[in-house]
mmCIF file with all atom_site columns, N, CA and C in Angstrom:
data_model
loop_
_atom_site.group_PDB
_atom_site.id
_atom_site.type_symbol
_atom_site.label_atom_id
_atom_site.label_alt_id
_atom_site.label_comp_id
_atom_site.label_asym_id
_atom_site.label_entity_id
_atom_site.label_seq_id
_atom_site.pdbx_PDB_ins_code
_atom_site.Cartn_x
_atom_site.Cartn_y
_atom_site.Cartn_z
_atom_site.occupancy
_atom_site.B_iso_or_equiv
_atom_site.pdbx_formal_charge
_atom_site.auth_seq_id
_atom_site.auth_comp_id
_atom_site.auth_asym_id
_atom_site.auth_atom_id
_atom_site.pdbx_PDB_model_num
ATOM 1   N N  . MET A 1 1  ? 6.934  -16.099 24.880  1.00 0.00 ? 30 MET A N  1
ATOM 2   C CA . MET A 1 1  ? 6.305  -15.320 24.207  1.00 0.00 ? 30 MET A CA 1
ATOM 3   C C  . MET A 1 1  ? 6.612  -13.736 24.420  1.00 0.00 ? 30 MET A C  1
ATOM 4   N N  . GLU A 1 2  ? 7.036  -12.914 23.648  1.00 0.00 ? 31 GLU A N  1
ATOM 5   C CA . GLU A 1 2  ? 7.218  -11.321 24.248  1.00 0.00 ? 31 GLU A CA 1
ATOM 6   C C  . GLU A 1 2  ? 6.238  -10.653 24.228  1.00 0.00 ? 31 GLU A C  1
ATOM 7   N N  . VAL A 1 3  ? 5.969  -9.622  25.053  1.00 0.00 ? 32 VAL A N  1
ATOM 8   C CA . VAL A 1 3  ? 4.962  -8.595  24.710  1.00 0.00 ? 32 VAL A CA 1
ATOM 9   C C  . VAL A 1 3  ? 4.893  -7.458  23.824  1.00 0.00 ? 32 VAL A C  1
ATOM 10  N N  . VAL A 1 4  ? 4.709  -7.120  22.617  1.00 0.00 ? 33 VAL A N  1
ATOM 11  C CA . VAL A 1 4  ? 5.164  -6.198  22.000  1.00 0.00 ? 33 VAL A CA 1
ATOM 12  C C  . VAL A 1 4  ? 4.704  -4.640  22.897  1.00 0.00 ? 33 VAL A C  1
ATOM 13  N N  . ARG A 1 5  ? 5.408  -3.731  22.655  1.00 0.00 ? 34 ARG A N  1
ATOM 14  C CA . ARG A 1 5  ? 5.292  -2.795  23.687  1.00 0.00 ? 34 ARG A CA 1
ATOM 15  C C  . ARG A 1 5  ? 4.634  -1.999  22.890  1.00 0.00 ? 34 ARG A C  1
ATOM 16  N N  . GLY A 1 6  ? 3.660  -1.274  23.741  1.00 0.00 ? 35 GLY A N  1
ATOM 17  C CA . GLY A 1 6  ? 2.405  -0.244  23.066  1.00 0.00 ? 35 GLY A CA 1
ATOM 18  C C  . GLY A 1 6  ? 1.393  -0.879  23.117  1.00 0.00 ? 35 GLY A C  1
ATOM 19  N N  . SER A 1 7  ? 0.488  -0.216  23.263  1.00 0.00 ? 36 SER A N  1
ATOM 20  C CA . SER A 1 7  ? -1.057 -0.997  23.219  1.00 0.00 ? 36 SER A CA 1
ATOM 21  C C  . SER A 1 7  ? -1.346 -1.710  21.901  1.00 0.00 ? 36 SER A C  1
ATOM 22  N N  . PRO A 1 8  ? -2.189 -2.698  21.917  1.00 0.00 ? 37 PRO A N  1
ATOM 23  C CA . PRO A 1 8  ? -2.693 -3.486  20.663  1.00 0.00 ? 37 PRO A CA 1
ATOM 24  C C  . PRO A 1 8  ? -3.229 -2.545  19.603  1.00 0.00 ? 37 PRO A C  1
ATOM 25  N N  . SER A 1 9  ? -4.192 -1.390  20.301  1.00 0.00 ? 38 SER A N  1
ATOM 26  C CA . SER A 1 9  ? -5.283 -0.660  19.101  1.00 0.00 ? 38 SER A CA 1
ATOM 27  C C  . SER A 1 9  ? -4.161 0.147   18.766  1.00 0.00 ? 38 SER A C  1
ATOM 28  N N  . GLN A 1 10 ? -2.824 0.542   19.636  1.00 0.00 ? 39 GLN A N  1
ATOM 29  C CA . GLN A 1 10 ? -2.062 1.666   18.838  1.00 0.00 ? 39 GLN A CA 1
ATOM 30  C C  . GLN A 1 10 ? -1.643 0.958   17.450  1.00 0.00 ? 39 GLN A C  1
ATOM 31  N N  . LEU A 1 11 ? -1.094 -0.738  17.908  1.00 0.00 ? 40 LEU A N  1
ATOM 32  C CA . LEU A 1 11 ? -0.353 -1.067  16.872  1.00 0.00 ? 40 LEU A CA 1
ATOM 33  C C  . LEU A 1 11 ? -1.200 -1.326  15.799  1.00 0.00 ? 40 LEU A C  1
ATOM 34  N N  . PHE A 1 12 ? -2.579 -1.656  16.062  1.00 0.00 ? 41 PHE A N  1
ATOM 35  C CA . PHE A 1 12 ? -3.349 -2.025  14.832  1.00 0.00 ? 41 PHE A CA 1
ATOM 36  C C  . PHE A 1 12 ? -3.569 -0.859  14.312  1.00 0.00 ? 41 PHE A C  1
ATOM 37  N N  . VAL A 1 13 ? -3.943 0.243   14.540  1.00 0.00 ? 42 VAL A N  1
ATOM 38  C CA . VAL A 1 13 ? -3.854 1.277   13.923  1.00 0.00 ? 42 VAL A CA 1
ATOM 39  C C  . VAL A 1 13 ? -2.813 1.539   12.975  1.00 0.00 ? 42 VAL A C  1
ATOM 40  N N  . TRP A 1 14 ? -1.563 1.111   13.642  1.00 0.00 ? 43 TRP A N  1
ATOM 41  C CA . TRP A 1 14 ? -0.048 1.575   13.037  1.00 0.00 ? 43 TRP A CA 1
ATOM 42  C C  . TRP A 1 14 ? -0.085 0.583   11.948  1.00 0.00 ? 43 TRP A C  1
ATOM 43  N N  . ASN A 1 15 ? -0.557 -0.671  11.778  1.00 0.00 ? 44 ASN A N  1
ATOM 44  C CA . ASN A 1 15 ? -0.471 -1.933  10.967  1.00 0.00 ? 44 ASN A CA 1
ATOM 45  C C  . ASN A 1 15 ? -1.268 -1.461  9.841   1.00 0.00 ? 44 ASN A C  1
ATOM 46  N N  . HIS A 1 16 ? -2.414 -0.958  10.132  1.00 0.00 ? 45 HIS A N  1
ATOM 47  C CA . HIS A 1 16 ? -3.631 -0.512  9.444   1.00 0.00 ? 45 HIS A CA 1
ATOM 48  C C  . HIS A 1 16 ? -3.232 0.264   8.606   1.00 0.00 ? 45 HIS A C  1
ATOM 49  N N  . CYS A 1 17 ? -2.618 1.637   9.211   1.00 0.00 ? 46 CYS A N  1
ATOM 50  C CA . CYS A 1 17 ? -2.105 2.696   8.128   1.00 0.00 ? 46 CYS A CA 1
ATOM 51  C C  . CYS A 1 17 ? -1.009 2.358   7.241   1.00 0.00 ? 46 CYS A C  1
ATOM 52  N N  . VAL A 1 18 ? 0.091  1.390   7.534   1.00 0.00 ? 47 VAL A N  1
ATOM 53  C CA . VAL A 1 18 ? 1.129  1.070   6.737   1.00 0.00 ? 47 VAL A CA 1
ATOM 54  C C  . VAL A 1 18 ? 0.307  0.164   5.558   1.00 0.00 ? 47 VAL A C  1
ATOM 55  N N  . GLY A 1 19 ? -0.254 -0.695  6.083   1.00 0.00 ? 48 GLY A N  1
ATOM 56  C CA . GLY A 1 19 ? -0.966 -1.659  5.038   1.00 0.00 ? 48 GLY A CA 1
ATOM 57  C C  . GLY A 1 19 ? -1.807 -0.575  4.039   1.00 0.00 ? 48 GLY A C  1
ATOM 58  N N  . LEU A 1 20 ? -2.567 0.044   4.486   1.00 0.00 ? 49 LEU A N  1
ATOM 59  C CA . LEU A 1 20 ? -3.469 1.525   3.661   1.00 0.00 ? 49 LEU A CA 1
ATOM 60  C C  . LEU A 1 20 ? -2.260 2.166   2.736   1.00 0.00 ? 49 LEU A C  1
ATOM 61  N N  . PHE A 1 21 ? -1.208 2.527   3.158   1.00 0.00 ? 50 PHE A N  1
ATOM 62  C CA . PHE A 1 21 ? -0.272 3.203   2.137   1.00 0.00 ? 50 PHE A CA 1
ATOM 63  C C  . PHE A 1 21 ? 0.317  2.583   1.168   1.00 0.00 ? 50 PHE A C  1
ATOM 64  N N  . CYS A 1 22 ? 0.519  0.933   1.664   1.00 0.00 ? 51 CYS A N  1
ATOM 65  C CA . CYS A 1 22 ? 1.340  0.315   0.546   1.00 0.00 ? 51 CYS A CA 1
ATOM 66  C C  . CYS A 1 22 ? 0.598  -0.043  -0.361  1.00 0.00 ? 51 CYS A C  1
ATOM 67  N N  . ASN A 1 23 ? -0.986 -0.028  -0.027  1.00 0.00 ? 52 ASN A N  1
ATOM 68  C CA . ASN A 1 23 ? -2.068 -0.738  -1.155  1.00 0.00 ? 52 ASN A CA 1
ATOM 69  C C  . ASN A 1 23 ? -2.016 0.694   -2.092  1.00 0.00 ? 52 ASN A C  1
ATOM 70  N N  . VAL A 1 24 ? -2.391 1.904   -1.189  1.00 0.00 ? 53 VAL A N  1
ATOM 71  C CA . VAL A 1 24 ? -2.557 3.151   -2.295  1.00 0.00 ? 53 VAL A CA 1
ATOM 72  C C  . VAL A 1 24 ? -1.185 3.284   -3.299  1.00 0.00 ? 53 VAL A C  1
ATOM 73  N N  . SER A 1 25 ? -0.146 2.799   -2.558  1.00 0.00 ? 54 SER A N  1
ATOM 74  C CA . SER A 1 25 ? 0.977  3.333   -3.405  1.00 0.00 ? 54 SER A CA 1
ATOM 75  C C  . SER A 1 25 ? 1.129  2.007   -4.711  1.00 0.00 ? 54 SER A C  1
ATOM 76  N N  . PHE A 1 26 ? 0.818  1.151   -3.975  1.00 0.00 ? 55 PHE A N  1
ATOM 77  C CA . PHE A 1 26 ? 0.566  -0.055  -5.060  1.00 0.00 ? 55 PHE A CA 1
ATOM 78  C C  . PHE A 1 26 ? -0.263 0.069   -5.976  1.00 0.00 ? 55 PHE A C  1
ATOM 79  N N  . LEU A 1 27 ? -1.438 0.876   -5.884  1.00 0.00 ? 56 LEU A N  1
ATOM 80  C CA . LEU A 1 27 ? -2.261 1.071   -7.051  1.00 0.00 ? 56 LEU A CA 1
ATOM 81  C C  . LEU A 1 27 ? -1.920 2.034   -7.900  1.00 0.00 ? 56 LEU A C  1
ATOM 82  N N  . ILE A 1 28 ? -1.437 3.207   -7.230  1.00 0.00 ? 57 ILE A N  1
ATOM 83  C CA . ILE A 1 28 ? -0.921 3.971   -8.198  1.00 0.00 ? 57 ILE A CA 1
ATOM 84  C C  . ILE A 1 28 ? -0.022 3.794   -9.076  1.00 0.00 ? 57 ILE A C  1
ATOM 85  N N  . HIS A 1 29 ? 1.029  2.672   -8.719  1.00 0.00 ? 58 HIS A N  1
ATOM 86  C CA . HIS A 1 29 ? 2.322  2.134   -9.595  1.00 0.00 ? 58 HIS A CA 1
ATOM 87  C C  . HIS A 1 29 ? 1.279  1.357   -10.457 1.00 0.00 ? 58 HIS A C  1
ATOM 88  N N  . LEU A 1 30 ? 0.393  0.496   -10.390 1.00 0.00 ? 59 LEU A N  1
ATOM 89  C CA . LEU A 1 30 ? -0.162 0.228   -11.036 1.00 0.00 ? 59 LEU A CA 1
ATOM 90  C C  . LEU A 1 30 ? -1.153 0.421   -11.782 1.00 0.00 ? 59 LEU A C  1
ATOM 91  N N  . LEU A 1 31 ? -1.650 1.596   -11.693 1.00 0.00 ? 60 LEU A N  1
ATOM 92  C CA . LEU A 1 31 ? -2.574 2.849   -12.804 1.00 0.00 ? 60 LEU A CA 1
ATOM 93  C C  . LEU A 1 31 ? -1.280 3.455   -13.498 1.00 0.00 ? 60 LEU A C  1
ATOM 94  N N  . CYS A 1 32 ? -0.299 3.595   -12.904 1.00 0.00 ? 61 CYS A N  1
ATOM 95  C CA . CYS A 1 32 ? 1.149  4.459   -13.930 1.00 0.00 ? 61 CYS A CA 1
ATOM 96  C C  . CYS A 1 32 ? 1.222  3.434   -14.828 1.00 0.00 ? 61 CYS A C  1
ATOM 97  N N  . TYR A 1 33 ? 1.431  2.135   -14.735 1.00 0.00 ? 62 TYR A N  1
ATOM 98  C CA . TYR A 1 33 ? 2.223  1.173   -15.323 1.00 0.00 ? 62 TYR A CA 1
ATOM 99  C C  . TYR A 1 33 ? 0.901  0.772   -16.675 1.00 0.00 ? 62 TYR A C  1
ATOM 100 N N  . VAL A 1 34 ? -0.075 0.491   -16.191 1.00 0.00 ? 63 VAL A N  1
ATOM 101 C CA . VAL A 1 34 ? -1.084 0.351   -17.056 1.00 0.00 ? 63 VAL A CA 1
ATOM 102 C C  . VAL A 1 34 ? -1.641 1.236   -17.843 1.00 0.00 ? 63 VAL A C  1
ATOM 103 N N  . THR A 1 35 ? -1.542 2.350   -17.799 1.00 0.00 ? 64 THR A N  1
ATOM 104 C CA . THR A 1 35 ? -1.610 3.710   -18.704 1.00 0.00 ? 64 THR A CA 1
ATOM 105 C C  . THR A 1 35 ? -0.411 4.162   -19.799 1.00 0.00 ? 64 THR A C  1
ATOM 106 N N  . VAL A 1 36 ? 0.803  3.571   -19.202 1.00 0.00 ? 65 VAL A N  1
ATOM 107 C CA . VAL A 1 36 ? 1.838  3.682   -20.024 1.00 0.00 ? 65 VAL A CA 1
ATOM 108 C C  . VAL A 1 36 ? 1.746  2.425   -21.209 1.00 0.00 ? 65 VAL A C  1
ATOM 109 N N  . LEU A 1 37 ? 1.368  1.064   -20.616 1.00 0.00 ? 66 LEU A N  1
ATOM 110 C CA . LEU A 1 37 ? 1.365  0.055   -21.582 1.00 0.00 ? 66 LEU A CA 1
ATOM 111 C C  . LEU A 1 37 ? 0.316  0.363   -22.329 1.00 0.00 ? 66 LEU A C  1
ATOM 112 N N  . SER A 1 38 ? -1.099 0.915   -22.051 1.00 0.00 ? 67 SER A N  1
ATOM 113 C CA . SER A 1 38 ? -2.529 0.971   -23.252 1.00 0.00 ? 67 SER A CA 1
ATOM 114 C C  . SER A 1 38 ? -1.643 2.486   -24.109 1.00 0.00 ? 67 SER A C  1
ATOM 115 N N  . VAL A 1 39 ? -1.052 3.377   -23.486 1.00 0.00 ? 68 VAL A N  1
ATOM 116 C CA . VAL A 1 39 ? -0.093 4.440   -24.522 1.00 0.00 ? 68 VAL A CA 1
ATOM 117 C C  . VAL A 1 39 ? 0.905  3.713   -25.682 1.00 0.00 ? 68 VAL A C  1
ATOM 118 N N  . HIS A 1 40 ? 1.432  2.886   -24.940 1.00 0.00 ? 69 HIS A N  1
ATOM 119 C CA . HIS A 1 40 ? 2.389  2.301   -25.918 1.00 0.00 ? 69 HIS A CA 1
ATOM 120 C C  . HIS A 1 40 ? 1.746  1.282   -26.954 1.00 0.00 ? 69 HIS A C  1
ATOM 121 N N  . LEU A 1 41 ? 0.541  0.433   -26.456 1.00 0.00 ? 70 LEU A N  1
ATOM 122 C CA . LEU A 1 41 ? -0.067 -0.048  -27.660 1.00 0.00 ? 70 LEU A CA 1
ATOM 123 C C  . LEU A 1 41 ? -0.863 0.366   -28.513 1.00 0.00 ? 70 LEU A C  1
ATOM 124 N N  . HIS A 1 42 ? -1.460 1.682   -28.308 1.00 0.00 ? 71 HIS A N  1
ATOM 125 C CA . HIS A 1 42 ? -2.161 2.637   -28.771 1.00 0.00 ? 71 HIS A CA 1
ATOM 126 C C  . HIS A 1 42 ? -1.428 3.273   -29.799 1.00 0.00 ? 71 HIS A C  1
ATOM 127 N N  . TYR A 1 43 ? 0.223  3.377   -29.965 1.00 0.00 ? 72 TYR A N  1
ATOM 128 C CA . TYR A 1 43 ? 0.543  4.301   -30.898 1.00 0.00 ? 72 TYR A CA 1
ATOM 129 C C  . TYR A 1 43 ? 1.800  3.402   -31.223 1.00 0.00 ? 72 TYR A C  1
#
């Protein structure tokens, strides 16, 4: 098993930031989708 370059804490912070960014973008897309859907349903 190869050792990943970079300290574990650095890798953990990087993974956490990427995961957080993905979650935020997913929530924004979901919010936009729900808003458009509700607007279409109302009209």
